[in-house]
Short mmCIF file of C-alpha atoms in Angstrom, two decimals:
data_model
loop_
_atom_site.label_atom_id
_atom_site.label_comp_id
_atom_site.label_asym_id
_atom_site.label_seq_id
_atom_site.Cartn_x
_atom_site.Cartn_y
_atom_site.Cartn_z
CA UNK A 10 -63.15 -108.20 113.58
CA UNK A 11 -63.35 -112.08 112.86
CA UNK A 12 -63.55 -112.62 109.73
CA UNK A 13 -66.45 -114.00 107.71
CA UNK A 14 -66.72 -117.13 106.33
CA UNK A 15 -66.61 -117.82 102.38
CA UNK A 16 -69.96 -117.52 100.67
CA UNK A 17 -70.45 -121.01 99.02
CA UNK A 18 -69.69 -121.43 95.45
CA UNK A 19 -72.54 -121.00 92.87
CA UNK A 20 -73.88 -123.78 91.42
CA UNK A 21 -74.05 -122.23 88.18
CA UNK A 22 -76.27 -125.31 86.31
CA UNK A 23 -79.11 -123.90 88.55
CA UNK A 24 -78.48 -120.57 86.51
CA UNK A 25 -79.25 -120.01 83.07
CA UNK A 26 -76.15 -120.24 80.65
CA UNK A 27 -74.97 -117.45 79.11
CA UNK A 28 -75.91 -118.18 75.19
CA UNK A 29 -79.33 -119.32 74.90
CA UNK A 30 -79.89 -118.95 71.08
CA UNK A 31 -83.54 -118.79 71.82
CA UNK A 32 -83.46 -115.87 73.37
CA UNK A 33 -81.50 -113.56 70.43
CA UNK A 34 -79.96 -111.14 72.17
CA UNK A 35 -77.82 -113.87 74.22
CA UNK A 36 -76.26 -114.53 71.12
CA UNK A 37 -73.76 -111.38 70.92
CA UNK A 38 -73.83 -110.54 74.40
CA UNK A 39 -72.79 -113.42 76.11
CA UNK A 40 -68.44 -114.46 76.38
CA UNK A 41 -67.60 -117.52 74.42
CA UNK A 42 -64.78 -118.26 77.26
CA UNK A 43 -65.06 -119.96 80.21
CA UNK A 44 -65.29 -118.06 83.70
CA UNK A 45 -62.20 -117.50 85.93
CA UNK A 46 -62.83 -119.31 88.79
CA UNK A 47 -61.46 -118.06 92.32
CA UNK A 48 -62.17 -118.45 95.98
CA UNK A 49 -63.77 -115.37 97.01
CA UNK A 50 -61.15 -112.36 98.62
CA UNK A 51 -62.79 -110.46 101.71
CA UNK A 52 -63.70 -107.73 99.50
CA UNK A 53 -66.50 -110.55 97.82
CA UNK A 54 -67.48 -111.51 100.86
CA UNK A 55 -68.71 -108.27 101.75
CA UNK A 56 -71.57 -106.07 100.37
CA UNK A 57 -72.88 -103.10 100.65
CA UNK A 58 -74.79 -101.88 103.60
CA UNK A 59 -78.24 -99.45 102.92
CA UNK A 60 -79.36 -97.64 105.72
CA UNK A 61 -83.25 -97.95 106.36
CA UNK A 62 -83.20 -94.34 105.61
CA UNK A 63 -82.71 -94.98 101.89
CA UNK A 64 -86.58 -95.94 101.73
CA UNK A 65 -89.41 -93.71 101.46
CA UNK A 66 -92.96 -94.55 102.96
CA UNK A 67 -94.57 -95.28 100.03
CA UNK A 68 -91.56 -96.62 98.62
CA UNK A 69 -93.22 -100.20 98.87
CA UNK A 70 -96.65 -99.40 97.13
CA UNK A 71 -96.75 -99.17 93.78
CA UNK A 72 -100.66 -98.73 93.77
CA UNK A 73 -99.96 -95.13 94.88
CA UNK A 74 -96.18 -94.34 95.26
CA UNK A 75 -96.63 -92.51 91.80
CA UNK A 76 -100.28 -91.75 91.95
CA UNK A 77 -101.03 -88.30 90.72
CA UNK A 78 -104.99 -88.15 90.72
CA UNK A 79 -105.83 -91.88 91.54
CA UNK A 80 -104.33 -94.88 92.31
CA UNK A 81 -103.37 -97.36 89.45
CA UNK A 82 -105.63 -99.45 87.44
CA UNK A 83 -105.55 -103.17 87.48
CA UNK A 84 -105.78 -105.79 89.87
CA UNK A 85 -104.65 -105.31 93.40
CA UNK A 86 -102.43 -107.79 94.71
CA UNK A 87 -99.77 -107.98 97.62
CA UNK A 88 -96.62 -109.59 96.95
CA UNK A 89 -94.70 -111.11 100.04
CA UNK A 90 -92.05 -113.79 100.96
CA UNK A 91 -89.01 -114.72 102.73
CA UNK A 92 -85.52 -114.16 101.59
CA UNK A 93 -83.53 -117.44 103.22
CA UNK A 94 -79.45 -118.55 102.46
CA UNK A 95 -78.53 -121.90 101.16
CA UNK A 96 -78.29 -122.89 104.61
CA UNK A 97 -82.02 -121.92 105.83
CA UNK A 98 -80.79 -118.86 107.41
CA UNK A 99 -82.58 -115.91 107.05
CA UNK A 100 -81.13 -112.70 105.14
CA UNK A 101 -82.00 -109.88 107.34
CA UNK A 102 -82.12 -106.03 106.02
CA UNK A 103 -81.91 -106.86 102.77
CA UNK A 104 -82.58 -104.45 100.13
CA UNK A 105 -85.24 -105.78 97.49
CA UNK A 106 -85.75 -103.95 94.20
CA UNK A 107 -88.76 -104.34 91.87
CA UNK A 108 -89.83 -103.05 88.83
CA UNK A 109 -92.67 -103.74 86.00
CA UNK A 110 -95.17 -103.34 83.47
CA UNK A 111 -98.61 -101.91 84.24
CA UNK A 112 -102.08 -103.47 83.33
CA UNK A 113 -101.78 -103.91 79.95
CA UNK A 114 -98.17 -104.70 80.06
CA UNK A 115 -97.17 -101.58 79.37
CA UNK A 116 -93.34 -99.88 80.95
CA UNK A 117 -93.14 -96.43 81.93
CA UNK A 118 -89.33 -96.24 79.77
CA UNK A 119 -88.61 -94.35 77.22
CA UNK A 120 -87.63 -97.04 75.18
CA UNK A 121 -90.85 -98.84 75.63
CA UNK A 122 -93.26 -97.86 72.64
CA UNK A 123 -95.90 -100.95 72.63
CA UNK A 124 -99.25 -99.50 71.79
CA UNK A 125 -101.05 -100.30 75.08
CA UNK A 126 -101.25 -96.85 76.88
CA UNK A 127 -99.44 -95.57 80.44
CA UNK A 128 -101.67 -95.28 83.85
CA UNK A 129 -100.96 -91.89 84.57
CA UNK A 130 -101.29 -93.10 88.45
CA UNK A 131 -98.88 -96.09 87.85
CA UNK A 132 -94.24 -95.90 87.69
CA UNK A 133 -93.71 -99.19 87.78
CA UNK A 134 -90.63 -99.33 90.48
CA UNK A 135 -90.35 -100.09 93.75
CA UNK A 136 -88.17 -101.03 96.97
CA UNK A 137 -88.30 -102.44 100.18
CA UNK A 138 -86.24 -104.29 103.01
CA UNK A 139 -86.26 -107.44 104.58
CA UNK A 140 -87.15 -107.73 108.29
CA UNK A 141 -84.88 -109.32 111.19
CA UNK A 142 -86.94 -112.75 109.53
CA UNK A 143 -86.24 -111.81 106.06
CA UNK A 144 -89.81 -111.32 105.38
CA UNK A 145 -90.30 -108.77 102.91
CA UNK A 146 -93.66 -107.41 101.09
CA UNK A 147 -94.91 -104.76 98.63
CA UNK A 148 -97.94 -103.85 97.22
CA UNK A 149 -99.05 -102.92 93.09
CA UNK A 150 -101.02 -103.91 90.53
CA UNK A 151 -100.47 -107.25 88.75
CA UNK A 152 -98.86 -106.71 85.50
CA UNK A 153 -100.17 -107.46 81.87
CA UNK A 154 -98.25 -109.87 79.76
CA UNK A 155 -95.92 -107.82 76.93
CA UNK A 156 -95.18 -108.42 73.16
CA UNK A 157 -91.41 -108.27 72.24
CA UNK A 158 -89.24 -108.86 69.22
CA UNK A 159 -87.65 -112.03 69.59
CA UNK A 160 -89.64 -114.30 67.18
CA UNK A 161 -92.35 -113.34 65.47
CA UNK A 162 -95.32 -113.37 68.14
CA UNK A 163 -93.24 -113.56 71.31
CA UNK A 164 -95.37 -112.40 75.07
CA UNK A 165 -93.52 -112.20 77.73
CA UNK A 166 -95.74 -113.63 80.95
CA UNK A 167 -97.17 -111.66 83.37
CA UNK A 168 -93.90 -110.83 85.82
CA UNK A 169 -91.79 -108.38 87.97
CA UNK A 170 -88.70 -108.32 88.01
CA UNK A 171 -87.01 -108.21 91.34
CA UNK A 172 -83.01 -107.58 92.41
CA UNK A 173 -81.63 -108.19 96.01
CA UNK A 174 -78.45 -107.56 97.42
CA UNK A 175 -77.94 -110.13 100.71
CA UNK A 176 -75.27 -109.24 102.87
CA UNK A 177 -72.17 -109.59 100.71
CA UNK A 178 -71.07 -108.87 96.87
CA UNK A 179 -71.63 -112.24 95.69
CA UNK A 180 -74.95 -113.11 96.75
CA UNK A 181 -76.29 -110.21 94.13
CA UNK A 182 -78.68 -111.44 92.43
CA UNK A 183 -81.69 -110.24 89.95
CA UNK A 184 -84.24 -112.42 88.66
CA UNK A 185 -88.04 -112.53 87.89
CA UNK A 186 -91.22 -113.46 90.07
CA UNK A 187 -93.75 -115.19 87.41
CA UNK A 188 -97.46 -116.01 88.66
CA UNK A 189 -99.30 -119.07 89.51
CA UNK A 190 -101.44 -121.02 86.54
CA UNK A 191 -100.30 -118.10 83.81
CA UNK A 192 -100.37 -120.41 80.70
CA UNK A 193 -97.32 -118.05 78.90
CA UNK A 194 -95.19 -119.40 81.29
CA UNK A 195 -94.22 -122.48 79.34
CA UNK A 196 -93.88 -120.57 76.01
CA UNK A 197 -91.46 -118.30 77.33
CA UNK A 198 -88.01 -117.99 75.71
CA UNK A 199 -86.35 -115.77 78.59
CA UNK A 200 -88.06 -118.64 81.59
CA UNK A 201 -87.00 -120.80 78.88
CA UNK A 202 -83.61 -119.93 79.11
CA UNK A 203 -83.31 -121.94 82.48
CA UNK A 204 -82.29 -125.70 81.87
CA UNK A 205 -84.09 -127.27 84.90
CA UNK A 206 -88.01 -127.46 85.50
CA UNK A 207 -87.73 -127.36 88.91
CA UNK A 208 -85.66 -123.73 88.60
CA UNK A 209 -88.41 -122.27 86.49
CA UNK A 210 -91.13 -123.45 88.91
CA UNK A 211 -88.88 -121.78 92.06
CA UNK A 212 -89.56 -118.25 90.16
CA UNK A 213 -93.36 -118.75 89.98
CA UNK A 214 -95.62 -117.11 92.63
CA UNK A 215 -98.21 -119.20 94.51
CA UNK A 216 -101.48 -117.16 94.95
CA UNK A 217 -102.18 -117.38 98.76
CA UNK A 218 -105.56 -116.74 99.97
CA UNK A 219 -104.36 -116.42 103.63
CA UNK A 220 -102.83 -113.41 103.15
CA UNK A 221 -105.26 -111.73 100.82
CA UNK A 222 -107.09 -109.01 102.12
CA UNK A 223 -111.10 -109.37 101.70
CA UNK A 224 -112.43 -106.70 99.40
CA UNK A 225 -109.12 -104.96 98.46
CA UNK A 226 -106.06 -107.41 97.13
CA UNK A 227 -104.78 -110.83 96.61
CA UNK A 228 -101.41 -111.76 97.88
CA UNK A 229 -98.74 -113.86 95.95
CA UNK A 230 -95.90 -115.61 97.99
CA UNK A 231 -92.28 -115.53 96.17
CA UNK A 232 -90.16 -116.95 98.79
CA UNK A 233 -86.01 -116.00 97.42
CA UNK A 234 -82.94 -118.12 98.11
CA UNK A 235 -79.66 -116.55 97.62
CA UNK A 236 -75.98 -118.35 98.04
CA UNK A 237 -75.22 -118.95 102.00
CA UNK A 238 -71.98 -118.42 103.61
CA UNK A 239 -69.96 -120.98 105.34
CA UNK A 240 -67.49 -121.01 108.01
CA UNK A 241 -63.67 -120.61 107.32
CA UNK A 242 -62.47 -124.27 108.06
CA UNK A 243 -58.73 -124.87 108.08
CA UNK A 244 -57.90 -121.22 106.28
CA UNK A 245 -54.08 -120.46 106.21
CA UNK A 246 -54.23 -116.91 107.89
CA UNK A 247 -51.92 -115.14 109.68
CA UNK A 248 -52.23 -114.45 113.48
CA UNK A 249 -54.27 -111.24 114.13
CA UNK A 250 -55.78 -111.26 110.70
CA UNK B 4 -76.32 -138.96 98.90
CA UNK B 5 -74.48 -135.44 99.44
CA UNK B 6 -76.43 -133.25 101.87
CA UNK B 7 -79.18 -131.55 100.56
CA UNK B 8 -78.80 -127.39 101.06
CA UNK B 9 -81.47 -125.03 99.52
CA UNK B 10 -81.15 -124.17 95.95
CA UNK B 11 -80.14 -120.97 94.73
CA UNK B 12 -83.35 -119.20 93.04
CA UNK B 13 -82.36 -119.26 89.18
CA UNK B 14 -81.53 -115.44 87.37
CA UNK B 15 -82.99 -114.09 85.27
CA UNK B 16 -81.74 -111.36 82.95
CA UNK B 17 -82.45 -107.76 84.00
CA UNK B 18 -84.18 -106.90 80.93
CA UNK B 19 -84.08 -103.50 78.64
CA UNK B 20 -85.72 -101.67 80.98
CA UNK B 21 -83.33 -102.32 84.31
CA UNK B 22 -83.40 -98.56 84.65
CA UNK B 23 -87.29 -98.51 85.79
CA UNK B 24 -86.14 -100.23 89.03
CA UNK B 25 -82.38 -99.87 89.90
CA UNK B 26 -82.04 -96.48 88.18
CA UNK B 27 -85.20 -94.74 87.68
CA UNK B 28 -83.63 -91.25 86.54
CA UNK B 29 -82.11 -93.14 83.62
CA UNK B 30 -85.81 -94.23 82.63
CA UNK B 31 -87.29 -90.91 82.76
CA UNK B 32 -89.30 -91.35 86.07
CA UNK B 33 -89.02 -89.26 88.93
CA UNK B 34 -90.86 -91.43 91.69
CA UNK B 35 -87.62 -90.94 93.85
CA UNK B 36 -85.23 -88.15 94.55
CA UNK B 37 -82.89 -87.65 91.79
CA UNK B 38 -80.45 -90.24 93.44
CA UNK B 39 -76.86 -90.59 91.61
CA UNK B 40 -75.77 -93.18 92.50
CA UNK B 41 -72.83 -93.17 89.98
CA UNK B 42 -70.68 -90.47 92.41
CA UNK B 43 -69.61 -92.36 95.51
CA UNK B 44 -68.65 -90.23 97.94
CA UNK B 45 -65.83 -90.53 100.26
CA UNK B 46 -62.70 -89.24 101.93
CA UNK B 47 -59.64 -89.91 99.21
CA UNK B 48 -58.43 -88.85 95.99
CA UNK B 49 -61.36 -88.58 93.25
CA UNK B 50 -61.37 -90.04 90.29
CA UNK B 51 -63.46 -90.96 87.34
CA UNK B 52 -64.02 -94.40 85.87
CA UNK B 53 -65.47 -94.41 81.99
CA UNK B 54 -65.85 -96.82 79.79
CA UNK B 55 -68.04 -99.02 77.28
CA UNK B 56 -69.45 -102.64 77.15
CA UNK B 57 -69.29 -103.73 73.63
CA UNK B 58 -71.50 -107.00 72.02
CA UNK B 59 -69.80 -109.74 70.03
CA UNK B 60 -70.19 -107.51 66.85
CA UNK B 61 -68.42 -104.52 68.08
CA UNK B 62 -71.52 -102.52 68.63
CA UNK B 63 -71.89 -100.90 72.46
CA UNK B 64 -74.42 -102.09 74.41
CA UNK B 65 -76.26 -99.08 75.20
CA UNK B 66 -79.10 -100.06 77.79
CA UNK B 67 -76.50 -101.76 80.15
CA UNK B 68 -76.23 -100.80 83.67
CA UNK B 69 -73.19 -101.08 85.75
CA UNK B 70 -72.45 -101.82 89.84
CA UNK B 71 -69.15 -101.15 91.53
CA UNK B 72 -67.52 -102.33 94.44
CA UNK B 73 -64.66 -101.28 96.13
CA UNK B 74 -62.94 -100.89 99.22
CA UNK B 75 -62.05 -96.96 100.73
CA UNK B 76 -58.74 -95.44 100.57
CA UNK B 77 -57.25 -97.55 103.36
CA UNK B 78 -58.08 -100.99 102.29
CA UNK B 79 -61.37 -101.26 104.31
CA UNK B 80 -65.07 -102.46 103.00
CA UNK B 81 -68.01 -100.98 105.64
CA UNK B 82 -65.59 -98.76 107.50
CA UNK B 83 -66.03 -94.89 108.04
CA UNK B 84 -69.31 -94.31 106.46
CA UNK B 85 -67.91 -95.22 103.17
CA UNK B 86 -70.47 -97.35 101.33
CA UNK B 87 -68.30 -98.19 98.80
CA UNK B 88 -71.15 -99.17 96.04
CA UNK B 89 -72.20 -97.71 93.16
CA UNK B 90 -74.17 -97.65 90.19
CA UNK B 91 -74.29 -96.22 86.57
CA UNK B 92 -76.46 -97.00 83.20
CA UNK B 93 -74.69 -96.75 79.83
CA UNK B 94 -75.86 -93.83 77.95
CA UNK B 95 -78.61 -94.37 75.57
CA UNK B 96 -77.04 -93.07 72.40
CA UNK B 97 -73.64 -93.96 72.79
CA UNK B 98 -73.45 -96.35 75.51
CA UNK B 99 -70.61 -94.65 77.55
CA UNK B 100 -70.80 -95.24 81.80
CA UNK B 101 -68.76 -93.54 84.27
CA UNK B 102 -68.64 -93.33 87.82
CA UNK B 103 -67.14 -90.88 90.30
CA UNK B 104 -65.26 -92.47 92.92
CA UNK B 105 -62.51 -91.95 95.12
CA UNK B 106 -59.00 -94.56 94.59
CA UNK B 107 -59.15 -97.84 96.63
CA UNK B 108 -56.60 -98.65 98.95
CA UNK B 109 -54.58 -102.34 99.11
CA UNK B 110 -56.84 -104.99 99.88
CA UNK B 111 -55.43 -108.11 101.22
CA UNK B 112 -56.02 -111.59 99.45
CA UNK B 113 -57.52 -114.62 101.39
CA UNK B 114 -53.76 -115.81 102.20
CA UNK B 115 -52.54 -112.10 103.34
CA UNK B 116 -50.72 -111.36 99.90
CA UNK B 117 -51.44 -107.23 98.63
CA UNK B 118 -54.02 -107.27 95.69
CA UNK B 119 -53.29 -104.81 93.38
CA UNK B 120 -56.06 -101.16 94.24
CA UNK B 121 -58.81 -102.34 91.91
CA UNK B 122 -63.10 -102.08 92.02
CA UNK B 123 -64.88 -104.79 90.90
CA UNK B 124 -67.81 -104.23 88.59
CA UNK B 125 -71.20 -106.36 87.70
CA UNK B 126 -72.90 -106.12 84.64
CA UNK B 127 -76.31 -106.20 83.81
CA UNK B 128 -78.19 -106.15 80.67
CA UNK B 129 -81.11 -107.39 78.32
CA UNK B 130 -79.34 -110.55 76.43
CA UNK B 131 -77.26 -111.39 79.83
CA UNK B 132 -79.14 -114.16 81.53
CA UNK B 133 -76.81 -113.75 85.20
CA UNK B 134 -74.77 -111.18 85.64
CA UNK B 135 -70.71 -110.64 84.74
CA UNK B 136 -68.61 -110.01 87.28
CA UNK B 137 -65.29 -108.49 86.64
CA UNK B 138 -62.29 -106.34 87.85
CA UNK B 139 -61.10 -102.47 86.92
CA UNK B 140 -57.01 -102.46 87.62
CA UNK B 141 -55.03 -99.14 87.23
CA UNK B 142 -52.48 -98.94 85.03
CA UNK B 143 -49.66 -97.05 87.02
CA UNK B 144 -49.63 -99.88 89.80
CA UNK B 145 -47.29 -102.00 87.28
CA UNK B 146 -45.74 -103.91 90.11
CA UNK B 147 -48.62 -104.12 91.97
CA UNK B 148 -50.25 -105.93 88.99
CA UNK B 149 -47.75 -108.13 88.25
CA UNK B 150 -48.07 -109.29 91.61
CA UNK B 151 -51.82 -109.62 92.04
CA UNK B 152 -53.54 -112.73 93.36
CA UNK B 153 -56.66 -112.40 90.99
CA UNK B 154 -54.42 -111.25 87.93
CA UNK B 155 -51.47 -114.46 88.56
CA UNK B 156 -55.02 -117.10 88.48
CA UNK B 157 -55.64 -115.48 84.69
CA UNK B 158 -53.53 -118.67 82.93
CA UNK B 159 -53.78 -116.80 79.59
CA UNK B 160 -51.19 -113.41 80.18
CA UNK B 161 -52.07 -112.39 77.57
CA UNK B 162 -55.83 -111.38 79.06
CA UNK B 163 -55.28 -109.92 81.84
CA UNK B 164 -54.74 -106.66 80.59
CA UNK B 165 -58.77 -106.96 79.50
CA UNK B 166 -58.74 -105.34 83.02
CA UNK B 167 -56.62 -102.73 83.07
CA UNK B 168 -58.38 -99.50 82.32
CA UNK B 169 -56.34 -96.40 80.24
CA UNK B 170 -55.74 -93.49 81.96
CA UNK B 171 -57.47 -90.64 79.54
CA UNK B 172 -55.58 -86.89 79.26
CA UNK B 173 -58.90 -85.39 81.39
CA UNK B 174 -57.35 -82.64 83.19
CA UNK B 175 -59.86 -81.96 85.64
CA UNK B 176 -60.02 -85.10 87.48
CA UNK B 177 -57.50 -88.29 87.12
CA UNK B 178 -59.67 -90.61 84.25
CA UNK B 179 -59.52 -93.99 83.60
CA UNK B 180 -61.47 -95.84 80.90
CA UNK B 181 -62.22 -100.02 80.50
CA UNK B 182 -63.71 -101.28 77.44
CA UNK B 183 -65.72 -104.32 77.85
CA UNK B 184 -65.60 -106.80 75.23
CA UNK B 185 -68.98 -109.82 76.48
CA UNK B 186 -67.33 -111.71 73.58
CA UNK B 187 -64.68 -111.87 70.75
CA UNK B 188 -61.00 -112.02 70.16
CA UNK B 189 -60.43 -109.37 73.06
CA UNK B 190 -63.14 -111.03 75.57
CA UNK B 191 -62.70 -109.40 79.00
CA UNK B 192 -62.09 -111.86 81.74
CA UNK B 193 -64.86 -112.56 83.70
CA UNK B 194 -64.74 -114.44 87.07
CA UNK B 195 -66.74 -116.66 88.68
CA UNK B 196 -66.21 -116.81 93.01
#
């Protein structure tokens, strides 16, 4: 098999840094040492492969992949996009993981005690894969903004949180879609965590009336870039490797 | 001007309730089929891989979640229905992880020299804005380590025995336990490639 080229080298300023004293909980769990950096080995520059047989049908809907006598409350919206590489190649077969809060911003954990009540008819997780494209899509509900102790009167704004694979080890990556015009999104410690503007505006969804469907959902577009791969230029390897 | 490539989209940490998503058992939901994706199955010797990520105060850090990595008994990634991945959330009293797995073969480096059997392991947690990425070594492979691409880059000696795990006196199945230190005077190494 030839081998694979190296996938590129994160540009980690794009990427929040690991203590962000804003966000508390950085604080004690992020190393006070610098990274080892290293050229990726073939084991990095492969990944894991899911078989389209991991996913069930409704695997994709949240509106009624955990419905038990209805399908959940709140407002109906389709989220969709395109996972490219660095290099504006599309990441085919991808898997795509989401998960969230309901309506009123509410997680079906254990841990999660705020006040505002479950949807019976609503888990909160779901999973789908790219196409040959990398399109992707999934259906739910649109999920309420969240209190949380970080300072006193901290909301978290309306957002999913969303974890893709790509085709090798180190283009793993999990982040957060935010939406269009929500006005927590400046006030946020955890968006606020990123360094750049530009960054934070990449994770917010654009509300796109094209795809909506008339009398049943509006669609979001969240289009995901993850680290591309390059060819192996001038690589010392032995014959036959 | 450099040439202009699309920009990595930004983290964003994972959050206390990771499980809901990646690990729904672990969250109490049962939207899926009670998936374990902590026991990788595959043809090889099993073992078991334990262990705890501790905070910079020496306190575990009990809603992380785990992903391994690792090649199959002979060296190879994607070969022999092997899928090699796996993943496992730190228990919610006492933070402890573990994964069933079989032991990985001899991976070449990039230049042909042996690296030492190892699985390499992401972290994810609320408080970690991207991910850690580091390395599980055995202990019994002494020469092997001493000789290991990844371990000879560490410049500090000293540290890279933050990734060696213990073998444990289990007696059903050969155990092996890494404690993760995010931060302190025993910081694990961490890698960046």
């Amino acid at each position: 098999m030839p081998s694979l080229g190296d996938i590129i080298r994160r540009d980690r300023s794009l990427h929040p840094p690991p203590l962000t004293p804003q966000y508390k909980t950085s604080v004690l769990r992020s190393p006070r040492r610098a990274l080892v950096s290293l050229e990726p080995g073939p084991g990095e520059n492969a990944g894991p492969v899911f078989r389209a047989d991991l996913l069930a049908p409704l695997d994709n809907d949240l509106i009624r992949n955990h419905a038990r006598d209805g399908e959940a409350v709140g407002e109906r919206i389709i989220v969709h996009g395109r996972v490219l590489d660095e290099t504006g190649r599309p990441v085919p077969r991808t898997l795509l993981e989401v998960w969230q809060a309901n309506a009123g911003g509410r997680y079906r954990h254990h841990n999660d005690s705020y006040l505002a009540p479950l949807d019976p008819n609503f888990g909160g997780a779901g999973r789908c894969m790219t196409d040959a494209e990398g399109n992707y899509f999934f259906r739910t509900i649109r999920p309420g903004p969240y209190p949380w102790r970080n300072n006193g009167n901290d909301w978290r704004p309306a957002h999913i949180h969303v974890s893709l694979f790509g085709e090798a080890f180190l283009q793993r990556l999990v982040t957060q879609l935010y939406f269009e015009g929500d006005p927590l999104i400046p006030l946020c410690p955890i968006l606020g965590t990123l360094p750049d503007p530009a960054g934070r505006e990449r994770l917010v969804a654009r509300l796109d009336m094209q795809n909506s469907i008339p009398f049943d959902a509006l669609a979001y577009r969240f289009d995901i870039v993850l680290r591309g791969r390059r060819q192996t230029f001038f690589e010392n390897r032995p014959e036959g490797l | 001007m450099p040439v202009e490539y699309l920009k990595e989209t930004p983290s964003q940490t994972g959050g206390p309730y990771v499980h809901i998503g990646l690990l729904p058992v672990a969250a109490g939901l049962a939207t899926r089929t009670q998936e374990q994706p902590h026991i990788l199955e595959g043809a090889g010797e099993r073992i078991r891989l334990t262990g705890v990520v501790m905070d910079g105060s020496g306190h575990p850090v009990r809603d992380a979640l785990l992903e391994l990595w690792q090649a199959d008994r002979d060296g190879r990634h994607n070969a022999g229905g092997f899928l090699g991945w796996g993943r496992a959330a730190a228990d919610p009293a006492s933070g402890e992880w573990v994964f069933e797995t079989i032991r990985p073969g001899v991976v070449p480096w990039r230049d042909g020299r042996p690296q030492a059997p190892h699985v390499s392991l992401l972290i994810f947690a609320r408080g970690i804005n991207i991910h850690l990425h580091t390395r599980l070594y055995f202990p019994e492979d002494a020469a092997a380590l001493e000789a290991d691409p990844v371990l000879r880059s560490i410049e500090q000696a000293g540290r890279r025995a933050t990734l060696v795990a213990a073998r444990t006196g289990a007696a059903d199945l050969p155990t092996y336990r890494l404690v993760i230190q995010l931060q302190g005077e025993a910081e694990t190494v961490f890698l960046d490639m």
